[in-house]
Protein backbone atom coordinates (compact mmCIF):
# COMPACT_ATOMS: atom_id res chain seq x y z
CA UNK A 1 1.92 -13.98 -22.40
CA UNK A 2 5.76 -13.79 -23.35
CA UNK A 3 4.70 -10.29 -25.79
CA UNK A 4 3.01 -9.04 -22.76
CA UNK A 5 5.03 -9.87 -20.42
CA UNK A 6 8.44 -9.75 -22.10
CA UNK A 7 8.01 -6.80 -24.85
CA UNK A 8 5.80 -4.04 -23.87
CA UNK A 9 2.29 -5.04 -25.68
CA UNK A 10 0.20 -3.88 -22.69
CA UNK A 11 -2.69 -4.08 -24.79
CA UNK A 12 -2.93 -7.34 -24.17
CA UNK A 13 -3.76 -6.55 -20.05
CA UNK A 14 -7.51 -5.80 -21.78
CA UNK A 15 -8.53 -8.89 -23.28
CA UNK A 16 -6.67 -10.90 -20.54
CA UNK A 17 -8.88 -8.92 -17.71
CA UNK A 18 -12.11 -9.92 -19.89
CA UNK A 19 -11.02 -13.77 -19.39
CA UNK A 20 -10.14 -13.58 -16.40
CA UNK A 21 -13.40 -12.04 -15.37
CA UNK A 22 -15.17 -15.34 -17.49
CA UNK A 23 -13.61 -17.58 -15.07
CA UNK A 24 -15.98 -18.62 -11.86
CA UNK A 25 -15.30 -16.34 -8.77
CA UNK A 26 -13.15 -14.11 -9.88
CA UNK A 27 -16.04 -11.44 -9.84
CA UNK A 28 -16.52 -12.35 -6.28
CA UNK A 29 -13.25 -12.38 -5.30
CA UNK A 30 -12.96 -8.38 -6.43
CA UNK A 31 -16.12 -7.40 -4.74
CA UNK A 32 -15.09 -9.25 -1.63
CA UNK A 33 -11.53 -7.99 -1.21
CA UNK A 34 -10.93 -4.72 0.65
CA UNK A 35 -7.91 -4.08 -0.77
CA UNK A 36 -6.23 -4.96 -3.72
CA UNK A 37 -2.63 -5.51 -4.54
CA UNK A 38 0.04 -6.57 -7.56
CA UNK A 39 2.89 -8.46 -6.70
CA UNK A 40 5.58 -6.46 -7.64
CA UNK A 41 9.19 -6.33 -9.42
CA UNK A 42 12.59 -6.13 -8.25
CA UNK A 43 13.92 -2.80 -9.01
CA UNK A 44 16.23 -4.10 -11.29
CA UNK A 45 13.32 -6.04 -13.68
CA UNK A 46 11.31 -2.89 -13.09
CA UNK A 47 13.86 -0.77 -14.62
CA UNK A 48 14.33 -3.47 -17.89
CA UNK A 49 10.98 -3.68 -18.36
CA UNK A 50 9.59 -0.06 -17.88
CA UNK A 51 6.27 -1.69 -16.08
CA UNK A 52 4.93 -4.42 -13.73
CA UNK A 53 3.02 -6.84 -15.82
CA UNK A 54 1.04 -7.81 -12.74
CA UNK A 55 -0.05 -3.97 -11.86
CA UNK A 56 -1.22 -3.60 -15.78
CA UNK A 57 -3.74 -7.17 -15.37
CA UNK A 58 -4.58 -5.20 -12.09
CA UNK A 59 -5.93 -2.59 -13.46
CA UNK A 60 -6.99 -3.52 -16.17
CA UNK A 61 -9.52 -6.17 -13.78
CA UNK A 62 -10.04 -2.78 -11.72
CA UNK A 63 -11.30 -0.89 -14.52
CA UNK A 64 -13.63 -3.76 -15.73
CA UNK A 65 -15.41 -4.30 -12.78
CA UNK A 66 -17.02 -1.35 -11.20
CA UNK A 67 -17.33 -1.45 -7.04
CA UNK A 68 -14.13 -3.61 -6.63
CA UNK A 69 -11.73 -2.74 -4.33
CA UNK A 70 -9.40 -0.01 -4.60
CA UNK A 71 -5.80 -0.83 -6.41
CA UNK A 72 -3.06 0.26 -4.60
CA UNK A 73 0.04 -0.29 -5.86
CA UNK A 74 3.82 0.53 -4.26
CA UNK A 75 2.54 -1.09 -1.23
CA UNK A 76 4.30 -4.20 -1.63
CA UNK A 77 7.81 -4.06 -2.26
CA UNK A 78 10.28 -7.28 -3.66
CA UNK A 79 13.57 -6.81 -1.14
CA UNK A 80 15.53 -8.93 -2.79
CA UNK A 81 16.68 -9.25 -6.74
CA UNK A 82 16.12 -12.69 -6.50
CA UNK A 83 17.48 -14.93 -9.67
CA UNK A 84 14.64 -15.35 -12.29
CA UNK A 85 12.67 -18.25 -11.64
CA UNK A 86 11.34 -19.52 -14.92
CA UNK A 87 13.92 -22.33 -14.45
CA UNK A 88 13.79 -23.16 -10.52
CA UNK A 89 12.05 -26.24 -9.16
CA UNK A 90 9.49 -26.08 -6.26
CA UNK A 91 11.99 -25.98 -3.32
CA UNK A 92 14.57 -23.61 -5.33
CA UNK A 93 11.74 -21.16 -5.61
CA UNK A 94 10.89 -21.60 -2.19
CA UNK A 95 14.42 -20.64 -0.86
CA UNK A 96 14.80 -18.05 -3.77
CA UNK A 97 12.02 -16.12 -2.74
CA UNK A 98 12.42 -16.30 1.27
CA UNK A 99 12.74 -12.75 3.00
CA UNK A 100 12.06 -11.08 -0.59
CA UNK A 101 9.29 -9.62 -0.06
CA UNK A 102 7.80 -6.63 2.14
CA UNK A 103 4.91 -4.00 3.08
CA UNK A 104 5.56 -0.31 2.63
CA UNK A 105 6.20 0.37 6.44
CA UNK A 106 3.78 3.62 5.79
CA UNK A 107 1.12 0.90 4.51
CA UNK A 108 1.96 -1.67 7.30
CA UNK A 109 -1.51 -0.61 9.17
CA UNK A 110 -3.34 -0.48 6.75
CA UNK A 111 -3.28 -4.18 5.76
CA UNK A 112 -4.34 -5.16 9.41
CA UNK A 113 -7.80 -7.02 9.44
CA UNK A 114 -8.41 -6.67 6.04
CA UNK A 115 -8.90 -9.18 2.91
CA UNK A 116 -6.52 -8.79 0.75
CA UNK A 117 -6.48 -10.23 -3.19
CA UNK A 118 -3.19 -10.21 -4.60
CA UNK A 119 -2.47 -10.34 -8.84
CA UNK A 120 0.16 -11.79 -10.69
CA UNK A 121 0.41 -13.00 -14.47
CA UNK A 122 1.16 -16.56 -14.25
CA UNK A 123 2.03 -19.14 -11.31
CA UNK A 124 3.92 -22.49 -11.80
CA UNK A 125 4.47 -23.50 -7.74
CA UNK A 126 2.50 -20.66 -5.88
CA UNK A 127 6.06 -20.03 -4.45
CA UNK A 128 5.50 -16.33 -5.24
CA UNK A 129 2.28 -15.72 -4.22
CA UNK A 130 2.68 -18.04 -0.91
CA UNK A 131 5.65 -15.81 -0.09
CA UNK A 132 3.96 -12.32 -0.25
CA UNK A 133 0.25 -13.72 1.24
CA UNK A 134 2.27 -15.23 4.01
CA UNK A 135 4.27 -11.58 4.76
CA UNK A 136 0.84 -9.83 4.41
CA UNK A 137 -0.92 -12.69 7.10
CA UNK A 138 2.21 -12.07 9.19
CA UNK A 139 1.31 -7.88 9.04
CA UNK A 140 -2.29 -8.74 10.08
CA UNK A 141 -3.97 -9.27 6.73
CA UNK A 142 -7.48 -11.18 7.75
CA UNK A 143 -7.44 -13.43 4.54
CA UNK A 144 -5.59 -13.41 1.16
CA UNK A 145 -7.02 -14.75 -1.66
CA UNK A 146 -5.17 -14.59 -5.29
CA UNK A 147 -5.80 -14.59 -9.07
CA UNK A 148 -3.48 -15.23 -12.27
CA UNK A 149 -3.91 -15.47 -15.73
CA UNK A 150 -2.01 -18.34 -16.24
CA UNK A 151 -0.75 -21.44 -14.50
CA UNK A 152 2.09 -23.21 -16.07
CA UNK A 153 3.97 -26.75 -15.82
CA UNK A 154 7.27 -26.63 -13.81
CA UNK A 155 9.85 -26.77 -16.44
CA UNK A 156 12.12 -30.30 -17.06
């Protein structure tokens, strides 16, 4: 995860789609959504890294299952450069990541009545993806379901 995520091997989006895709309902969970989305990257950790580690696992699901929902990415946008969280606690997170995130005003509609599935890389709290699924329910979203690679222990 760290050379994927970290340095630039996004070879490794391929074999982490394939597992993934092993796991129960996560075939489902494609097929049922009606529109999928990555949560993104502050402009600034865009710019580092060159690429959103979330969007690559995205497509890289999207290209392995044929019939899923369409990927469409630059629809969410991250507000705020929010400190890095790999060292927050639960309610840090929480606090860190209110009002961060946001809909593409031009995609606003879009999202209304729909199931959405959002993709990340890894989760620790859910602070993240509770943040943006509760901005997309507020926009009208009719569900939100999510998928990660990896869930990981808070740090001590």
């Amino acid at each position: 995860m760290q050379q994927f995520k970290y340095h630039q091997h996004l070879a490794w989006a391929r074999p982490m789609a394939q597992l993934m895709l092993q796991a129960p309902h996560t075939r489902q969970l494609l097929q049922q959504a009606e529109l999928v989305l990555a949560v993104p990257l502050s402009a600034t950790r865009l710019r580092e890294r060159g690429y959103n580690q979330a969007l690559q696992l995205a497509r890289a699901l999207q290209r392995q299952t044929p019939g899923s929902a369409v990927l469409h990415s630059g629809w969410l946008l991250r507000l705020a450069d929010t400190p890095a969280q790999v060292q927050l606690g639960r309610t840090a997170r929480l606090r860190n990541l209110r009002h961060a995130f946001a809909i593409e005003p031009r995609h606003a509609a879009a999202v209304c009545g729909r199931q959405v599935l959002l993709v990340d890389d890894v989760m620790t709290t859910g602070a993240t993806l509770a943040a943006v699924a509760n901005m997309l329910l507020a926009h009208g979203a009719s569900a939100v379901d999510a998928m990660v690679f990896a869930r990981t222990p808070l740090p001590d």
